[in-house]
XYZ file of N, CA, C and O in Angstrom:
756
model
N -16.024 5.512 -37.842
C -14.668 5.290 -37.812
C -13.982 6.699 -37.912
O -12.918 6.836 -37.155
N -14.546 7.566 -38.590
C -13.921 8.919 -38.624
C -13.975 9.622 -37.390
O -13.018 10.397 -36.982
N -14.857 9.312 -36.483
C -15.001 9.914 -35.185
C -13.752 9.583 -34.477
O -13.071 10.492 -33.760
N -13.256 8.288 -34.409
C -12.135 7.851 -33.697
C -10.931 8.424 -34.332
O -9.945 8.755 -33.596
N -10.825 8.554 -35.638
C -9.717 9.152 -36.253
C -9.461 10.664 -35.800
O -8.545 11.146 -35.598
N -10.740 11.267 -35.761
C -10.586 12.695 -35.236
C -10.164 12.793 -33.702
O -9.385 13.693 -33.456
N -10.693 11.913 -32.965
C -10.247 11.824 -31.469
C -8.688 11.625 -31.422
O -8.071 12.323 -30.706
N -8.189 10.749 -32.197
C -6.704 10.409 -32.282
C -5.962 11.685 -32.656
O -4.833 12.010 -32.240
N -6.411 12.276 -33.752
C -5.920 13.480 -34.417
C -5.947 14.678 -33.432
O -4.921 15.486 -33.277
N -6.984 14.801 -32.598
C -7.112 15.907 -31.633
C -6.411 15.678 -30.259
O -5.793 16.541 -29.769
N -6.258 14.349 -29.854
C -5.664 14.082 -28.628
C -4.392 13.467 -28.713
O -3.538 13.178 -27.686
N -4.060 12.978 -29.935
C -2.698 12.269 -30.119
C -2.215 11.275 -29.252
O -2.954 10.284 -28.984
N -1.085 11.495 -28.676
C -0.518 10.497 -27.738
C -1.162 10.152 -26.502
O -0.902 9.175 -25.868
N -2.028 11.092 -26.011
C -2.761 10.905 -24.812
C -3.673 9.692 -24.907
O -3.935 9.022 -23.850
N -4.061 9.153 -26.052
C -4.832 7.923 -26.291
C -4.128 6.785 -25.725
O -4.656 5.832 -25.095
N -2.666 6.768 -25.859
C -1.950 5.687 -25.339
C -1.827 5.771 -23.785
O -1.718 4.756 -23.163
N -1.855 6.914 -23.395
C -1.869 7.047 -21.809
C -3.275 6.579 -21.276
O -3.252 5.879 -20.252
N -4.332 6.879 -21.949
C -5.627 6.331 -21.615
C -5.588 4.805 -21.592
O -6.113 4.187 -20.767
N -4.967 4.229 -22.617
C -4.765 2.793 -22.792
C -3.990 2.213 -21.644
O -4.501 1.215 -20.989
N -2.912 2.899 -21.115
C -2.184 2.585 -19.936
C -3.148 2.500 -18.710
O -3.146 1.560 -18.036
N -3.804 3.632 -18.557
C -4.787 3.582 -17.371
C -5.834 2.585 -17.400
O -6.138 2.011 -16.410
N -6.442 2.350 -18.582
C -7.524 1.416 -18.760
C -6.974 0.044 -18.483
O -7.567 -0.831 -17.598
N -5.758 -0.213 -18.975
C -5.080 -1.648 -18.655
C -4.658 -1.845 -17.324
O -4.532 -2.898 -16.749
N -4.422 -0.709 -16.517
C -4.003 -0.714 -15.169
C -5.192 -1.510 -14.389
O -4.864 -2.234 -13.393
N -6.464 -1.272 -14.757
C -7.509 -1.878 -14.037
C -7.972 -3.199 -14.733
O -8.144 -4.151 -14.125
N -8.331 -3.057 -15.900
C -8.845 -4.138 -16.701
C -8.523 -3.835 -18.197
O -7.469 -3.142 -18.400
N -9.238 -4.326 -19.108
C -8.991 -3.780 -20.423
C -9.107 -4.784 -21.605
O -8.596 -4.357 -22.704
N -9.600 -6.005 -21.454
C -9.687 -6.893 -22.652
C -10.368 -6.285 -23.841
O -9.866 -6.253 -25.010
N -11.561 -5.710 -23.555
C -12.477 -5.241 -24.671
C -11.723 -3.944 -25.271
O -11.667 -3.870 -26.526
N -11.109 -3.201 -24.427
C -10.386 -1.903 -24.986
C -9.288 -2.354 -25.790
O -9.071 -1.731 -26.783
N -8.533 -3.433 -25.477
C -7.350 -3.874 -26.263
C -7.843 -4.405 -27.583
O -7.207 -4.190 -28.579
N -8.917 -5.176 -27.624
C -9.426 -5.688 -28.832
C -9.815 -4.608 -29.676
O -9.516 -4.555 -30.844
N -10.516 -3.628 -29.103
C -11.009 -2.494 -29.847
C -9.813 -1.605 -30.450
O -9.736 -1.251 -31.565
N -8.829 -1.504 -29.579
C -7.635 -0.809 -29.900
C -6.888 -1.449 -31.137
O -6.519 -0.806 -32.052
N -6.900 -2.804 -31.066
C -6.344 -3.491 -32.257
C -7.157 -3.346 -33.480
O -6.622 -3.142 -34.591
N -8.407 -3.255 -33.337
C -9.303 -3.069 -34.490
C -9.057 -1.719 -35.069
O -8.901 -1.479 -36.265
N -8.816 -0.660 -34.205
C -8.480 0.652 -34.672
C -7.027 0.738 -35.298
O -6.753 1.379 -36.360
N -6.162 -0.149 -34.861
C -4.804 -0.240 -35.451
C -5.000 -0.774 -36.758
O -4.154 -0.441 -37.737
N -5.894 -1.843 -36.958
C -6.005 -2.387 -38.324
C -6.496 -1.528 -39.249
O -6.265 -1.612 -40.495
N -7.132 -0.299 -38.891
C -7.491 0.681 -39.728
C -6.721 1.906 -39.787
O -7.023 3.026 -40.261
N -5.409 1.737 -39.255
C -4.454 2.873 -39.253
C -4.871 4.029 -38.398
O -4.321 5.123 -38.763
N -5.751 3.773 -37.511
C -6.006 4.887 -36.647
C -5.156 4.949 -35.421
O -4.748 6.064 -34.902
N -4.875 3.850 -34.774
C -3.826 3.773 -33.754
C -2.638 2.928 -34.373
O -2.690 2.325 -35.345
N -1.629 2.881 -33.417
C -0.421 2.182 -33.970
C -0.124 1.140 -32.852
O 0.072 1.353 -31.625
N -0.053 -0.142 -33.379
C 0.191 -1.311 -32.395
C 1.673 -1.014 -31.726
O 1.531 -1.469 -30.485
N 2.575 -0.451 -32.273
C 3.950 -0.305 -31.728
C 3.846 0.600 -30.441
O 4.808 0.574 -29.623
N 2.765 1.395 -30.240
C 2.512 2.227 -29.140
C 1.485 1.608 -28.206
O 1.560 1.627 -26.962
N 0.482 0.980 -28.770
C -0.635 0.366 -28.213
C -0.312 -0.764 -27.214
O -0.626 -0.830 -26.028
N 0.520 -1.668 -27.811
C 0.931 -2.836 -26.985
C 1.791 -2.439 -25.812
O 1.514 -2.960 -24.647
N 2.820 -1.724 -25.946
C 3.539 -1.427 -24.716
C 2.819 -0.669 -23.689
O 3.014 -0.798 -22.482
N 1.926 0.339 -24.225
C 1.204 1.025 -23.253
C 0.367 0.129 -22.372
O 0.239 0.150 -21.098
N -0.443 -0.829 -23.074
C -1.326 -1.839 -22.282
C -0.406 -2.702 -21.421
O -0.738 -2.991 -20.299
N 0.693 -3.310 -21.972
C 1.585 -4.240 -21.292
C 2.065 -3.608 -20.010
O 2.049 -4.054 -18.886
N 2.535 -2.269 -20.080
C 3.070 -1.594 -19.038
C 1.978 -1.234 -17.948
O 2.173 -1.302 -16.810
N 0.794 -0.915 -18.456
C -0.382 -0.577 -17.674
C -0.710 -1.650 -16.791
O -1.055 -1.661 -15.663
N -0.888 -2.879 -17.461
C -1.344 -4.111 -16.670
C -0.274 -4.618 -15.829
O -0.590 -5.078 -14.754
N 0.992 -4.411 -16.131
C 2.091 -4.871 -15.269
C 2.024 -3.955 -13.979
O 2.054 -4.463 -12.796
N 1.912 -2.669 -14.203
C 1.763 -1.765 -12.912
C 0.501 -2.018 -12.189
O 0.642 -1.997 -11.011
N -0.562 -2.119 -12.793
C -1.832 -2.330 -12.105
C -1.759 -3.645 -11.263
O -2.086 -3.629 -10.068
N -1.338 -4.758 -11.895
C -1.312 -5.982 -11.167
C -0.244 -5.989 -10.071
O -0.432 -6.476 -9.041
N 0.806 -5.307 -10.217
C 1.865 -5.089 -9.235
C 1.295 -4.395 -7.955
O 1.647 -4.627 -6.861
N 0.488 -3.306 -8.256
C -0.126 -2.483 -7.217
C -1.036 -3.412 -6.424
O -1.013 -3.458 -5.119
N -1.893 -4.224 -7.151
C -2.715 -5.090 -6.366
C -2.020 -6.116 -5.655
O -2.435 -6.575 -4.557
N -0.810 -6.638 -6.171
C 0.015 -7.539 -5.444
C 0.425 -6.889 -4.113
O 0.362 -7.584 -3.054
N 0.860 -5.747 -4.207
C 1.454 -5.090 -3.038
C 0.281 -4.723 -2.072
O 0.553 -4.768 -0.813
N -0.834 -4.393 -2.530
C -2.010 -4.274 -1.602
C -2.316 -5.690 -0.953
O -2.640 -5.592 0.307
N -2.185 -6.765 -1.713
C -2.440 -7.990 -1.070
C -1.376 -8.311 0.043
O -1.633 -8.909 1.036
N -0.141 -7.890 -0.382
C 0.926 -8.104 0.669
C 0.719 -7.463 1.946
O 0.927 -7.937 2.995
N 0.152 -6.157 1.786
C 0.000 -5.406 2.913
C -1.391 -5.500 3.608
O -1.533 -5.445 4.814
N -2.397 -5.520 2.834
C -3.841 -5.393 3.313
C -4.730 -6.595 2.980
O -5.909 -6.560 3.153
N -4.154 -7.621 2.385
C -4.865 -8.742 1.707
C -5.923 -9.240 2.720
O -7.065 -9.459 2.310
N -5.545 -9.684 3.916
C -6.380 -10.355 4.750
C -7.644 -9.330 5.077
O -8.793 -9.919 5.101
N -7.338 -8.123 5.355
C -8.477 -7.296 5.650
C -9.378 -7.115 4.571
O -10.650 -7.138 4.668
N -8.863 -6.955 3.216
C -9.651 -6.808 2.075
C -10.431 -8.114 1.862
O -11.738 -8.023 1.501
N -9.911 -9.315 1.992
C -10.629 -10.563 1.644
C -11.655 -10.746 2.697
O -12.767 -11.215 2.372
N -11.374 -10.421 3.968
C -12.412 -10.782 5.107
C -13.657 -9.894 4.990
O -14.825 -10.181 5.508
N -13.540 -8.754 4.205
C -14.678 -7.944 4.094
C -15.797 -8.545 3.132
O -16.927 -7.979 3.117
N -15.517 -9.498 2.375
C -16.380 -9.988 1.343
C -16.369 -11.525 1.369
O -15.325 -12.139 1.059
N -17.466 -12.288 1.484
C -17.524 -13.571 1.484
C -17.254 -14.085 0.038
O -16.715 -15.102 -0.155
N -17.601 -13.381 -0.991
C -17.353 -13.749 -2.341
C -15.850 -13.595 -2.605
O -15.294 -14.577 -3.293
N -15.111 -12.656 -2.138
C -13.721 -12.662 -2.261
C -13.007 -13.795 -1.432
O -12.027 -14.387 -1.967
N -13.581 -14.126 -0.262
C -12.989 -15.223 0.430
C -13.163 -16.467 -0.280
O -12.226 -17.273 -0.356
N -14.266 -16.678 -0.969
C -14.463 -17.930 -1.730
C -13.481 -17.914 -2.960
O -12.941 -19.003 -3.273
N -13.307 -16.833 -3.610
C -12.430 -16.724 -4.607
C -10.936 -16.967 -4.216
O -10.077 -17.547 -4.984
N -10.592 -16.481 -3.006
C -9.267 -16.626 -2.571
C -8.990 -18.138 -2.376
O -7.888 -18.600 -2.629
N -9.812 -18.893 -1.819
C -9.700 -20.282 -1.663
C -9.372 -21.029 -2.950
O -8.455 -21.864 -3.084
N -10.161 -20.736 -4.002
C -9.808 -21.377 -5.355
C -8.512 -20.924 -5.854
O -7.727 -21.799 -6.312
N -8.266 -19.647 -5.802
C -6.986 -19.103 -6.382
C -5.785 -19.763 -5.510
O -4.787 -20.014 -6.212
N -5.797 -19.711 -4.307
C -4.783 -20.309 -3.451
C -4.471 -21.701 -3.810
O -3.272 -22.130 -3.856
N -5.477 -22.423 -4.142
C -5.353 -23.939 -4.629
C -4.566 -23.884 -5.939
O -3.734 -24.825 -5.976
N -4.995 -23.086 -6.814
C -4.513 -23.132 -8.066
C -2.885 -22.611 -7.982
O -2.069 -23.342 -8.568
N -2.764 -21.664 -7.236
C -1.397 -21.161 -6.923
C -0.461 -22.184 -6.227
O 0.707 -22.214 -6.638
N -0.998 -22.967 -5.401
C -0.159 -23.937 -4.602
C 0.285 -25.003 -5.608
O 1.414 -25.488 -5.525
N -0.581 -25.269 -6.568
C -0.294 -26.480 -7.520
C 0.668 -26.068 -8.684
O 1.600 -26.764 -8.951
N 0.413 -24.835 -9.127
C 1.171 -24.355 -10.412
C 1.321 -22.880 -10.439
O 0.697 -22.189 -11.196
N 2.286 -22.471 -9.521
C 2.223 -20.940 -9.278
C 2.685 -20.243 -10.526
O 2.029 -19.222 -10.875
N 3.682 -20.647 -11.218
C 4.203 -19.969 -12.478
C 3.123 -19.965 -13.560
O 2.903 -18.936 -14.149
N 2.515 -21.100 -13.667
C 1.431 -21.216 -14.851
C 0.403 -20.355 -14.483
O -0.205 -19.653 -15.360
N -0.061 -20.343 -13.272
C -1.188 -19.534 -12.859
C -0.880 -18.002 -13.132
O -1.699 -17.306 -13.549
N 0.316 -17.673 -12.685
C 0.638 -16.207 -12.764
C 0.774 -15.779 -14.260
O 0.304 -14.697 -14.655
N 1.163 -16.684 -15.149
C 1.240 -16.403 -16.558
C -0.228 -16.456 -17.185
O -0.254 -15.782 -18.320
N -1.090 -16.993 -16.512
C -2.439 -17.095 -17.262
C -3.649 -16.457 -16.694
O -4.665 -16.304 -17.279
N -3.574 -16.166 -15.378
C -4.680 -15.688 -14.634
C -5.375 -14.518 -15.329
O -6.563 -14.333 -15.305
N -4.618 -13.700 -15.988
C -5.390 -12.440 -16.535
C -6.180 -12.812 -17.734
O -6.955 -11.982 -18.250
N -6.090 -13.960 -18.262
C -6.987 -14.470 -19.359
C -8.251 -15.007 -18.937
O -9.061 -15.317 -19.661
N -8.445 -15.143 -17.576
C -9.706 -15.696 -16.884
C -10.512 -14.477 -16.437
O -10.137 -13.832 -15.563
N -11.610 -14.211 -17.238
C -12.429 -13.034 -16.936
C -12.757 -13.029 -15.500
O -13.356 -14.038 -14.948
N -12.763 -11.948 -14.837
C -13.105 -11.693 -13.490
C -12.213 -12.084 -12.344
O -12.484 -11.878 -11.221
N -10.933 -12.638 -12.755
C -10.085 -13.122 -11.708
C -8.735 -12.212 -11.495
O -7.995 -12.395 -10.637
N -8.668 -11.264 -12.454
C -7.406 -10.570 -12.537
C -6.948 -9.895 -11.215
O -5.944 -10.158 -10.631
N -7.817 -8.938 -10.747
C -7.402 -8.241 -9.573
C -7.205 -8.988 -8.238
O -6.423 -8.802 -7.435
N -8.409 -9.868 -7.930
C -8.386 -10.661 -6.869
C -7.211 -11.652 -6.879
O -6.534 -11.873 -5.890
N -6.839 -12.094 -8.067
C -5.626 -13.097 -8.111
C -4.357 -12.352 -7.669
O -3.621 -12.912 -6.968
N -4.151 -11.143 -8.200
C -2.999 -10.425 -7.791
C -2.989 -10.243 -6.237
O -1.924 -10.264 -5.696
N -4.159 -9.907 -5.677
C -4.235 -9.693 -4.232
C -3.855 -10.958 -3.501
O -3.057 -11.061 -2.628
N -4.345 -12.029 -3.984
C -4.165 -13.381 -3.273
C -2.637 -13.819 -3.477
O -2.049 -14.340 -2.540
N -2.110 -13.518 -4.534
C -0.706 -13.850 -4.857
C 0.222 -12.979 -3.948
O 1.166 -13.429 -3.329
N -0.274 -11.784 -3.745
C 0.456 -10.873 -2.731
C 0.427 -11.431 -1.342
O 1.314 -11.196 -0.564
N -0.737 -12.201 -1.073
C -0.759 -12.724 0.256
C 0.034 -14.092 0.474
O 0.217 -14.515 1.554
N 0.534 -14.605 -0.606
C 1.248 -15.803 -0.634
C 2.740 -15.607 -0.326
O 3.245 -14.482 -0.127
N 3.526 -16.636 -0.354
C 4.927 -16.523 0.037
C 5.824 -16.310 -1.255
O 6.985 -16.252 -1.100
N 5.116 -16.195 -2.377
C 5.881 -15.870 -3.588
C 6.527 -14.547 -3.445
O 5.935 -13.569 -3.096
N 7.805 -14.475 -3.755
C 8.589 -13.258 -3.656
C 8.124 -12.182 -4.650
O 7.654 -12.502 -5.727
N 8.337 -10.953 -4.322
C 7.972 -9.879 -5.172
C 8.723 -9.974 -6.471
O 8.137 -9.563 -7.446
N 9.994 -10.366 -6.382
C 10.758 -10.364 -7.678
C 10.347 -11.449 -8.592
O 10.097 -11.213 -9.798
N 10.079 -12.704 -8.111
C 9.393 -13.692 -8.982
C 8.149 -13.296 -9.450
O 7.799 -13.471 -10.702
N 7.207 -12.770 -8.761
C 5.937 -12.315 -9.309
C 6.065 -11.230 -10.395
O 5.500 -11.189 -11.339
N 7.075 -10.219 -9.947
C 7.206 -9.111 -10.983
C 7.571 -9.635 -12.350
O 7.027 -9.217 -13.345
N 8.619 -10.455 -12.447
C 9.014 -10.926 -13.767
C 8.030 -11.841 -14.534
O 7.861 -11.788 -15.720
N 7.373 -12.715 -13.736
C 6.279 -13.464 -14.375
C 5.187 -12.597 -14.824
O 4.565 -12.837 -15.912
N 4.798 -11.767 -13.972
C 3.738 -10.813 -14.376
C 4.138 -10.032 -15.567
O 3.241 -9.621 -16.395
N 5.349 -9.444 -15.577
C 5.812 -8.673 -16.679
C 5.684 -9.475 -18.069
O 5.194 -8.938 -19.002
N 6.148 -10.703 -18.036
C 5.999 -11.563 -19.175
C 4.611 -11.775 -19.597
O 4.233 -11.609 -20.770
N 3.695 -12.037 -18.572
C 2.356 -12.354 -18.857
C 1.711 -11.127 -19.414
O 0.778 -11.252 -20.179
N 2.032 -9.929 -18.937
C 1.466 -8.701 -19.433
C 1.731 -8.570 -20.894
O 0.763 -8.070 -21.680
N 2.821 -8.738 -21.379
C 3.206 -8.666 -22.710
C 2.443 -9.682 -23.542
O 1.919 -9.333 -24.627
N 2.327 -10.860 -23.094
C 1.664 -11.865 -23.781
C 0.229 -11.497 -23.830
O -0.476 -11.562 -24.966
N -0.452 -11.015 -22.815
C -1.756 -10.506 -22.672
C -1.957 -9.385 -23.783
O -2.947 -9.497 -24.560
N -1.180 -8.376 -23.694
C -1.285 -7.296 -24.655
C -1.254 -7.652 -26.104
O -2.140 -7.214 -26.964
N -0.253 -8.462 -26.318
C -0.076 -8.894 -27.764
C -1.219 -9.652 -28.239
O -1.741 -9.554 -29.312
N -1.708 -10.651 -27.372
C -2.902 -11.568 -27.722
C -4.140 -10.668 -28.040
O -4.725 -10.850 -29.055
N -4.440 -9.749 -27.096
C -5.766 -9.072 -27.347
C -5.632 -8.066 -28.447
O -6.587 -7.933 -29.222
N -4.583 -7.200 -28.385
C -4.537 -6.284 -29.429
C -4.314 -7.005 -30.742
O -4.833 -6.496 -31.872
N -3.506 -8.102 -30.854
C -3.335 -8.773 -32.014
C -4.639 -9.290 -32.576
O -4.983 -9.383 -33.844
N -5.443 -9.951 -31.674
C -6.886 -10.357 -32.026
C -7.593 -9.291 -32.664
O -8.265 -9.446 -33.761
N -7.739 -8.180 -32.122
C -8.317 -7.001 -32.730
C -7.860 -6.617 -34.053
O -8.563 -6.256 -34.997
N -6.466 -6.619 -34.175
C -5.965 -6.288 -35.465
C -6.163 -7.231 -36.419
O -6.466 -6.902 -37.622
N -5.936 -8.555 -36.157
C -6.170 -9.630 -37.151
C -7.565 -9.843 -37.664
O -7.870 -10.090 -38.795
N -8.530 -9.512 -36.724
C -9.905 -9.634 -37.094
C -10.600 -8.374 -37.477
O -11.784 -8.237 -37.644
N -9.883 -7.291 -37.385
C -10.349 -5.959 -37.619
C -11.028 -5.768 -38.955
O -12.070 -5.145 -39.122
N -10.427 -6.456 -39.962
C -11.160 -6.343 -41.349
C -12.401 -7.022 -41.349
O -13.368 -6.711 -42.239
N -12.784 -7.958 -40.479
C -14.054 -8.669 -40.440
C -15.054 -7.695 -40.054
O -16.173 -7.630 -40.512
N -14.867 -6.678 -39.173
C -15.655 -5.770 -38.636
C -15.934 -4.554 -39.551
O -16.870 -3.833 -39.408
N -14.957 -4.351 -40.345
C -14.997 -3.152 -41.191
C -15.149 -3.612 -42.824
O -14.058 -3.888 -43.367
N -16.313 -3.934 -43.125
C -16.397 -4.266 -44.578
C -17.822 -3.764 -45.110
O -18.687 -3.625 -44.238
N -17.884 -3.730 -46.396
C -19.233 -3.352 -46.943
C -19.763 -2.085 -46.514
O -21.072 -2.026 -46.319
N -19.049 -1.154 -45.972
C -19.526 0.168 -45.502
C -20.301 0.056 -44.133
O -20.994 0.947 -43.709
N -20.243 -1.190 -43.405
C -20.814 -1.339 -42.216
C -20.209 -0.482 -41.036
O -18.947 -0.307 -41.173
N -20.905 -0.168 -40.178
C -20.353 0.576 -38.985
C -19.588 -0.385 -38.012
O -20.114 -1.281 -37.592
N -18.218 -0.261 -38.083
C -17.529 -1.258 -37.205
C -17.893 -1.277 -35.786
O -17.758 -2.381 -35.034
N -18.370 -0.238 -35.202
C -18.793 -0.112 -33.880
C -19.979 -1.130 -33.613
O -19.950 -1.957 -32.621
N -20.848 -1.099 -34.440
C -22.108 -1.964 -34.303
C -21.555 -3.460 -34.542
O -21.962 -4.377 -33.638
N -20.789 -3.751 -35.508
C -20.363 -5.137 -35.685
C -19.476 -5.556 -34.490
O -19.728 -6.638 -34.049
N -18.630 -4.717 -34.052
C -17.871 -5.118 -32.872
C -18.718 -5.426 -31.680
O -18.625 -6.289 -30.833
N -19.747 -4.335 -31.449
C -20.516 -4.670 -30.341
C -21.404 -5.892 -30.362
O -21.528 -6.595 -29.358
N -21.879 -6.223 -31.517
C -22.552 -7.409 -31.682
C -21.599 -8.622 -31.356
O -22.070 -9.683 -30.689
N -20.499 -8.583 -31.909
C -19.535 -9.693 -31.711
C -19.314 -10.025 -30.213
O -19.159 -11.007 -29.722
N -19.086 -8.752 -29.449
C -18.848 -8.928 -28.010
C -19.968 -9.353 -27.307
O -19.869 -10.193 -26.446
N -21.173 -8.930 -27.618
C -22.287 -9.505 -27.063
C -22.517 -10.940 -27.300
O -22.869 -11.658 -26.499
N -22.261 -11.427 -28.488
C -22.215 -12.810 -28.846
C -21.353 -13.650 -28.007
O -21.606 -14.701 -27.466
N -20.012 -13.062 -27.925
C -19.002 -13.687 -27.084
C -19.404 -13.824 -25.748
O -19.371 -14.951 -25.023
N -20.069 -12.766 -25.176
C -20.520 -12.689 -23.812
C -21.672 -13.734 -23.509
O -21.604 -14.525 -22.532
N -22.551 -13.847 -24.499
C -23.622 -14.874 -24.532
C -23.059 -16.291 -24.482
O -23.560 -17.266 -23.692
N -22.038 -16.509 -25.211
C -21.411 -17.828 -25.289
C -20.769 -18.259 -23.943
O -20.975 -19.294 -23.416
N -19.998 -17.218 -23.361
C -19.392 -17.438 -22.077
C -20.391 -17.746 -21.016
O -20.259 -18.598 -20.201
N -21.466 -16.906 -20.981
C -22.498 -17.092 -20.062
C -23.114 -18.555 -20.245
O -23.394 -19.196 -19.233
N -23.439 -18.935 -21.554
C -23.916 -20.238 -21.709
C -22.899 -21.411 -21.273
O -23.484 -22.310 -20.664
N -21.657 -21.189 -21.517
C -20.651 -22.273 -21.136
C -20.682 -22.278 -19.515
O -20.685 -23.299 -18.921
N -20.557 -21.137 -18.948
C -20.811 -21.107 -17.403
C -22.004 -21.831 -16.852
O -22.003 -22.536 -15.880
N -23.114 -21.417 -17.483
C -24.349 -22.088 -17.085
C -24.348 -23.546 -17.278
O -24.663 -24.354 -16.225
N -23.790 -24.031 -18.325
C -23.719 -25.434 -18.660
C -22.817 -26.103 -17.626
O -23.121 -27.157 -17.092
N -21.696 -25.521 -17.236
C -20.689 -26.002 -16.423
C -21.328 -26.210 -15.087
O -21.114 -27.046 -14.344
N -21.956 -25.044 -14.519
C -22.513 -25.162 -13.326
C -23.646 -26.146 -13.062
O -23.684 -26.863 -12.088
N -24.562 -26.270 -14.097
C -25.524 -27.273 -13.958
C -24.885 -28.732 -13.979
O -25.420 -29.566 -13.368
N -23.825 -28.840 -14.725
C -23.105 -30.111 -14.733
C -22.559 -30.438 -13.353
O -22.601 -31.515 -12.857
N -22.032 -29.375 -12.711
C -21.432 -29.589 -11.417
C -22.547 -29.941 -10.331
O -22.352 -30.736 -9.438
N -23.689 -29.285 -10.541
C -24.812 -29.507 -9.565
C -25.362 -31.047 -9.714
O -25.883 -31.445 -8.707
N -25.367 -31.491 -10.980
C -25.993 -32.861 -11.145
C -24.968 -33.924 -10.722
O -25.410 -34.986 -10.679
N -23.672 -33.576 -10.537
C -22.760 -34.631 -10.184
C -22.828 -35.081 -8.810
O -23.261 -34.394 -7.939
């Protein structure tokens, strides 16, 4: 933990710029870890959350604009993206506002969703404000989770990095297990 404290002491506010950049592309694990560091008074939630919320707002809006301008070309280059487009377009057609507010919580859909939304008839203003609200919800949720559960990872002199890594691996295994079970269930139907 002292290593991270030294990094923050040495690089100061640039850590929050890194958070902005990381959230621009993805960042759930980074945000949980940032919340953990905030629970240990190494980072500050009052800077971490806005940096991440603004980073993810900007990143998603860039992908939205790319979808608006180049979406069809981008999607046509990959059969996997084409398949994802069909699912996302269906969800979007049924519940556009709910989908925009929640897609960033579905692992692996964030960037493709913003591209597909950009390809839709949804106005950029509507997308911007829904995306802005969703970004804050996302940043508060993930940083808050790291902050609230931070003490679980830091106790009895254990290295929090090891505890955190084990927790993430366990979570990853559970997600893979649920996906596997769901896929088998679909195939048997």
